[in-house]
Amino acid sequence: MKKFLLVSAACAMLSGSANAAMYLIGAPADPNWSPAVGIEMEEVDGGWKWSGFVGETDYFAFATQLADPDNINWDDFNANYRISPDDGDGTEAATGVYAMHLGAPAGAFHGAGTEVTYFVQETDGAYTLSVTEKDSTPLYLIGQAGGGEWSPMKGIKMKNVDGGWEWSGFVGEADYFAFATQLMDEEDWATFNANYRLSPAEEYTEPEAVPGEYALRFGTPEGAFHGNDSNVKYFVKEVNGEYTLTVTDVKVENPWPDDAIWGVVGSFNGWGENPDFKMTEIRPGVWKATMYDFSGSFKFRANENWDYNFGSASQNSGEATLIEADGVYEIAWNGVDFNIPEEVEEVIFELDLNTSTLTIDGLTPTFLALRGNFIDWQFEWSYLFNEVESGVYMLYLDGVGEDWRFKISDQDWNEFYTTGVTDMVAGEIYPLIDRDGPDMGVDRTYSEVTMFLNVDEEYFSFYGEVANSVARAEIESGNARYFNMQGVEVKNPSDGIFIRLVNGKSEKITLK
């Protein structure tokens, strides 16, 4: 009877409004579960509120009063002050509303591993707990990861989890990315970079984001990571203004056999009456095929077995997806047919099982142009190379600055070229390197420049003239010596042909 009277008195005291204290007790306040330790909740909107991160193994309840630390009596505390879930011990406090009651000695909630807001309200002696996601600063994955593009207006919102932000997916080796705390309403790069962008801590580096931990910082306009052709999880956490990125591998289970060989199947082979056109795995999970004089409907399947097939992800009433231009198309398990309606001389299929995409090349003419920091790396027709013979391209420019950094690329960066040399000299031949290599540049300013790109023999070269003022500056600084064609050193060269000597290496140049 005494116990009943105590509970009734406590309920009567609290009924009608939030006019007394409420405490969050348990692991979030004290991993040792002392009834004398708790987090006092904020009294607001006729109830009590608390926000924070609660892990999946963090157990907790609520209390209207804490115990005397010098005289802890669990029985008295549980019977009179402790508020626990009606569903009993081990209730997961995910987003939702839960009924609670006073006097449950063993009852407790546990967290869901998220940032949450708990709101406790009492009406006529009945308690409820409302759990919502905590309003927190969003974080966005920006750049090319996840199929994105470099724009301060576009990004993938990361998930709030474990006190940080998380995103999982496939990131290619050529996919560059960073993070941002806010997206812009316009292409305002200066404001965006200085205030919202998070990039690698080392200025202007482009580290490969392999599994590990990386420091981040605000305001690095040229800093970015790049992927490593794998499925990964990115987890960003902030502690006292310091951000870190943790990268871990993600294992993706596929329904097809590990030794599967993918191929193209369609109207061209009677939908399997003849052998499928075999594809080649160019890197893990990415298969490629080049087909000639091709048209009609098609799909992709493994080991010539319809149990393992991909088609178009289009939901257009089951109709085939018409392909009339190069591009990247989403694929789906057992998806609808693709269809190329007009015969093409050559088409290239690149099936990426990591990102569930199909890249098609060969339908749209490819144009190559010089792209660099002098035009914000955009594709501009005024810098277009002309194909002067098969595989050989030429571009004439009024001039090239020694501060230029550039590569040669098609419209969508699907095909691009570089030598990786930033101090190239006119008249030399430079071999092309891996397309993800460093940018190109010249050793000094040239005028009337003609560039040559030979994609078949894989080299780049250029010819140009050096301004008289540039030559004189090199002579005055002692960086170079100039001689006329008779071998006489010239201290004040003007228009004409000269021999330039630098570090024991000579070259014939034209001054203008």
PDB file of N, CA and C in Angstrom, residues 24 28 41 48-55 58 60-62 84-85 87 91-100 108-121 127-135:
ATOM      1  N   LEU A  24      17.641  12.069 -18.250  1.00  0.00           N
ATOM      2  CA  LEU A  24      18.008  10.918 -19.064  1.00  0.00           C
ATOM      3  C   LEU A  24      19.059  10.145 -18.280  1.00  0.00           C
ATOM      4  N   PRO A  28      24.044   6.962 -21.894  1.00  0.00           N
ATOM      5  CA  PRO A  28      24.402   8.302 -22.382  1.00  0.00           C
ATOM      6  C   PRO A  28      24.903   9.227 -21.287  1.00  0.00           C
ATOM      7  N   MET A  41      17.110  17.138 -18.737  1.00  0.00           N
ATOM      8  CA  MET A  41      16.544  17.489 -20.030  1.00  0.00           C
ATOM      9  C   MET A  41      15.971  18.904 -19.989  1.00  0.00           C
ATOM     10  N   TRP A  48       9.857  17.614 -22.007  1.00  0.00           N
ATOM     11  CA  TRP A  48      11.292  17.692 -21.776  1.00  0.00           C
ATOM     12  C   TRP A  48      12.028  17.177 -23.013  1.00  0.00           C
ATOM     13  N   LYS A  49      13.108  17.839 -23.382  1.00  0.00           N
ATOM     14  CA  LYS A  49      13.780  17.558 -24.649  1.00  0.00           C
ATOM     15  C   LYS A  49      15.281  17.382 -24.428  1.00  0.00           C
ATOM     16  N   TRP A  50      15.882  16.455 -25.207  1.00  0.00           N
ATOM     17  CA  TRP A  50      17.338  16.265 -25.220  1.00  0.00           C
ATOM     18  C   TRP A  50      17.742  15.797 -26.601  1.00  0.00           C
ATOM     19  N   SER A  51      18.888  16.268 -27.109  1.00  0.00           N
ATOM     20  CA  SER A  51      19.398  15.866 -28.415  1.00  0.00           C
ATOM     21  C   SER A  51      20.844  15.414 -28.294  1.00  0.00           C
ATOM     22  N   GLY A  52      21.197  14.391 -29.070  1.00  0.00           N
ATOM     23  CA  GLY A  52      22.567  13.906 -29.075  1.00  0.00           C
ATOM     24  C   GLY A  52      22.679  12.579 -29.794  1.00  0.00           C
ATOM     25  N   PHE A  53      23.884  12.009 -29.761  1.00  0.00           N
ATOM     26  CA  PHE A  53      24.121  10.712 -30.394  1.00  0.00           C
ATOM     27  C   PHE A  53      23.957   9.606 -29.353  1.00  0.00           C
ATOM     28  N   VAL A  54      23.233   8.525 -29.735  1.00  0.00           N
ATOM     29  CA  VAL A  54      23.048   7.371 -28.862  1.00  0.00           C
ATOM     30  C   VAL A  54      23.371   6.120 -29.664  1.00  0.00           C
ATOM     31  N   GLY A  55      24.370   5.369 -29.229  1.00  0.00           N
ATOM     32  CA  GLY A  55      24.791   4.171 -29.938  1.00  0.00           C
ATOM     33  C   GLY A  55      23.821   3.013 -29.782  1.00  0.00           C
ATOM     34  N   ASP A  58      23.946   1.506 -26.396  1.00  0.00           N
ATOM     35  CA  ASP A  58      23.719   2.420 -25.281  1.00  0.00           C
ATOM     36  C   ASP A  58      22.293   2.237 -24.759  1.00  0.00           C
ATOM     37  N   PHE A  60      19.234   3.038 -21.891  1.00  0.00           N
ATOM     38  CA  PHE A  60      18.868   4.223 -21.107  1.00  0.00           C
ATOM     39  C   PHE A  60      17.393   4.162 -20.723  1.00  0.00           C
ATOM     40  N   ALA A  61      17.045   5.013 -19.798  1.00  0.00           N
ATOM     41  CA  ALA A  61      15.651   5.230 -19.387  1.00  0.00           C
ATOM     42  C   ALA A  61      15.551   6.694 -18.969  1.00  0.00           C
ATOM     43  N   PHE A  62      14.504   7.035 -18.211  1.00  0.00           N
ATOM     44  CA  PHE A  62      14.306   8.408 -17.746  1.00  0.00           C
ATOM     45  C   PHE A  62      13.953   8.371 -16.262  1.00  0.00           C
ATOM     46  N   SER A  84      10.275   3.895 -17.753  1.00  0.00           N
ATOM     47  CA  SER A  84      10.813   2.927 -18.708  1.00  0.00           C
ATOM     48  C   SER A  84       9.758   2.550 -19.740  1.00  0.00           C
ATOM     49  N   PRO A  85      10.164   1.856 -20.823  1.00  0.00           N
ATOM     50  CA  PRO A  85       9.211   1.537 -21.894  1.00  0.00           C
ATOM     51  C   PRO A  85       8.171   0.515 -21.467  1.00  0.00           C
ATOM     52  N   ASP A  87       7.002  -1.640 -23.444  1.00  0.00           N
ATOM     53  CA  ASP A  87       7.322  -2.883 -24.160  1.00  0.00           C
ATOM     54  C   ASP A  87       8.361  -3.731 -23.445  1.00  0.00           C
ATOM     55  N   THR A  91      13.924  -2.286 -25.708  1.00  0.00           N
ATOM     56  CA  THR A  91      13.194  -1.627 -26.783  1.00  0.00           C
ATOM     57  C   THR A  91      14.122  -0.668 -27.533  1.00  0.00           C
ATOM     58  N   GLU A  92      14.212  -0.812 -28.871  1.00  0.00           N
ATOM     59  CA  GLU A  92      15.041   0.094 -29.664  1.00  0.00           C
ATOM     60  C   GLU A  92      14.314   1.416 -29.864  1.00  0.00           C
ATOM     61  N   ALA A  93      14.965   2.503 -29.487  1.00  0.00           N
ATOM     62  CA  ALA A  93      14.357   3.836 -29.620  1.00  0.00           C
ATOM     63  C   ALA A  93      14.674   4.395 -30.997  1.00  0.00           C
ATOM     64  N   ALA A  94      14.063   3.792 -32.024  1.00  0.00           N
ATOM     65  CA  ALA A  94      14.178   4.333 -33.372  1.00  0.00           C
ATOM     66  C   ALA A  94      13.157   5.455 -33.520  1.00  0.00           C
ATOM     67  N   THR A  95      13.121   6.100 -34.678  1.00  0.00           N
ATOM     68  CA  THR A  95      12.175   7.189 -34.889  1.00  0.00           C
ATOM     69  C   THR A  95      10.751   6.704 -34.663  1.00  0.00           C
ATOM     70  N   GLY A  96       9.995   7.407 -33.812  1.00  0.00           N
ATOM     71  CA  GLY A  96       8.624   7.009 -33.512  1.00  0.00           C
ATOM     72  C   GLY A  96       8.195   7.486 -32.141  1.00  0.00           C
ATOM     73  N   VAL A  97       7.034   6.972 -31.668  1.00  0.00           N
ATOM     74  CA  VAL A  97       6.470   7.355 -30.366  1.00  0.00           C
ATOM     75  C   VAL A  97       6.297   6.092 -29.529  1.00  0.00           C
ATOM     76  N   TYR A  98       6.697   6.154 -28.250  1.00  0.00           N
ATOM     77  CA  TYR A  98       6.682   4.998 -27.373  1.00  0.00           C
ATOM     78  C   TYR A  98       5.973   5.343 -26.062  1.00  0.00           C
ATOM     79  N   ALA A  99       5.143   4.391 -25.605  1.00  0.00           N
ATOM     80  CA  ALA A  99       4.478   4.566 -24.312  1.00  0.00           C
ATOM     81  C   ALA A  99       5.427   4.157 -23.193  1.00  0.00           C
ATOM     82  N   MET A 100       5.337   4.889 -22.067  1.00  0.00           N
ATOM     83  CA  MET A 100       6.213   4.602 -20.929  1.00  0.00           C
ATOM     84  C   MET A 100       5.399   4.639 -19.643  1.00  0.00           C
ATOM     85  N   ALA A 108      14.351  -0.835 -20.154  1.00  0.00           N
ATOM     86  CA  ALA A 108      15.252   0.180 -20.704  1.00  0.00           C
ATOM     87  C   ALA A 108      15.136   0.186 -22.222  1.00  0.00           C
ATOM     88  N   PHE A 109      15.406   1.346 -22.791  1.00  0.00           N
ATOM     89  CA  PHE A 109      15.544   1.480 -24.238  1.00  0.00           C
ATOM     90  C   PHE A 109      17.003   1.242 -24.621  1.00  0.00           C
ATOM     91  N   HIS A 110      17.249   1.036 -25.925  1.00  0.00           N
ATOM     92  CA  HIS A 110      18.617   1.169 -26.430  1.00  0.00           C
ATOM     93  C   HIS A 110      18.566   1.992 -27.710  1.00  0.00           C
ATOM     94  N   GLY A 111      19.703   2.654 -28.016  1.00  0.00           N
ATOM     95  CA  GLY A 111      19.737   3.560 -29.151  1.00  0.00           C
ATOM     96  C   GLY A 111      19.755   2.856 -30.495  1.00  0.00           C
ATOM     97  N   ALA A 112      19.723   3.674 -31.562  1.00  0.00           N
ATOM     98  CA  ALA A 112      19.735   3.153 -32.936  1.00  0.00           C
ATOM     99  C   ALA A 112      21.001   3.551 -33.684  1.00  0.00           C
ATOM    100  N   GLY A 113      22.005   4.075 -32.951  1.00  0.00           N
ATOM    101  CA  GLY A 113      23.251   4.464 -33.595  1.00  0.00           C
ATOM    102  C   GLY A 113      23.120   5.717 -34.446  1.00  0.00           C
ATOM    103  N   THR A 114      22.291   6.666 -34.026  1.00  0.00           N
ATOM    104  CA  THR A 114      22.050   7.878 -34.804  1.00  0.00           C
ATOM    105  C   THR A 114      22.016   9.105 -33.900  1.00  0.00           C
ATOM    106  N   GLU A 115      22.081  10.267 -34.533  1.00  0.00           N
ATOM    107  CA  GLU A 115      21.855  11.528 -33.835  1.00  0.00           C
ATOM    108  C   GLU A 115      20.341  11.719 -33.713  1.00  0.00           C
ATOM    109  N   VAL A 116      19.858  11.884 -32.485  1.00  0.00           N
ATOM    110  CA  VAL A 116      18.411  11.907 -32.252  1.00  0.00           C
ATOM    111  C   VAL A 116      18.010  13.052 -31.327  1.00  0.00           C
ATOM    112  N   THR A 117      16.711  13.288 -31.302  1.00  0.00           N
ATOM    113  CA  THR A 117      16.099  14.176 -30.306  1.00  0.00           C
ATOM    114  C   THR A 117      15.039  13.377 -29.567  1.00  0.00           C
ATOM    115  N   TYR A 118      15.151  13.343 -28.229  1.00  0.00           N
ATOM    116  CA  TYR A 118      14.156  12.675 -27.389  1.00  0.00           C
ATOM    117  C   TYR A 118      13.260  13.741 -26.773  1.00  0.00           C
ATOM    118  N   PHE A 119      11.936  13.540 -26.866  1.00  0.00           N
ATOM    119  CA  PHE A 119      10.980  14.463 -26.261  1.00  0.00           C
ATOM    120  C   PHE A 119      10.019  13.651 -25.401  1.00  0.00           C
ATOM    121  N   VAL A 120      10.045  13.893 -24.097  1.00  0.00           N
ATOM    122  CA  VAL A 120       9.195  13.185 -23.136  1.00  0.00           C
ATOM    123  C   VAL A 120       8.052  14.099 -22.728  1.00  0.00           C
ATOM    124  N   GLN A 121       6.841  13.564 -22.771  1.00  0.00           N
ATOM    125  CA  GLN A 121       5.657  14.338 -22.392  1.00  0.00           C
ATOM    126  C   GLN A 121       4.780  13.501 -21.471  1.00  0.00           C
ATOM    127  N   TYR A 127       3.008   8.643 -19.758  1.00  0.00           N
ATOM    128  CA  TYR A 127       4.204   9.223 -20.369  1.00  0.00           C
ATOM    129  C   TYR A 127       4.397   8.687 -21.791  1.00  0.00           C
ATOM    130  N   THR A 128       4.887   9.550 -22.670  1.00  0.00           N
ATOM    131  CA  THR A 128       5.271   9.127 -24.023  1.00  0.00           C
ATOM    132  C   THR A 128       6.665   9.669 -24.345  1.00  0.00           C
ATOM    133  N   LEU A 129       7.390   8.880 -25.135  1.00  0.00           N
ATOM    134  CA  LEU A 129       8.691   9.305 -25.650  1.00  0.00           C
ATOM    135  C   LEU A 129       8.572   9.421 -27.170  1.00  0.00           C
ATOM    136  N   SER A 130       8.848  10.603 -27.694  1.00  0.00           N
ATOM    137  CA  SER A 130       8.879  10.812 -29.147  1.00  0.00           C
ATOM    138  C   SER A 130      10.335  10.905 -29.583  1.00  0.00           C
ATOM    139  N   VAL A 131      10.705  10.090 -30.565  1.00  0.00           N
ATOM    140  CA  VAL A 131      12.078  10.058 -31.066  1.00  0.00           C
ATOM    141  C   VAL A 131      12.091  10.570 -32.508  1.00  0.00           C
ATOM    142  N   THR A 132      12.872  11.601 -32.747  1.00  0.00           N
ATOM    143  CA  THR A 132      13.028  12.142 -34.100  1.00  0.00           C
ATOM    144  C   THR A 132      14.511  12.285 -34.406  1.00  0.00           C
ATOM    145  N   GLU A 133      14.851  12.384 -35.695  1.00  0.00           N
ATOM    146  CA  GLU A 133      16.226  12.620 -36.070  1.00  0.00           C
ATOM    147  C   GLU A 133      16.649  14.012 -35.629  1.00  0.00           C
ATOM    148  N   LYS A 134      17.848  14.109 -35.101  1.00  0.00           N
ATOM    149  CA  LYS A 134      18.355  15.400 -34.654  1.00  0.00           C
ATOM    150  C   LYS A 134      18.645  16.299 -35.850  1.00  0.00           C
ATOM    151  N   ASP A 135      18.186  17.545 -35.746  1.00  0.00           N
ATOM    152  CA  ASP A 135      18.532  18.534 -36.759  1.00  0.00           C
ATOM    153  C   ASP A 135      20.019  18.839 -36.626  1.00  0.00           C
TER     154      ASP A 135
END
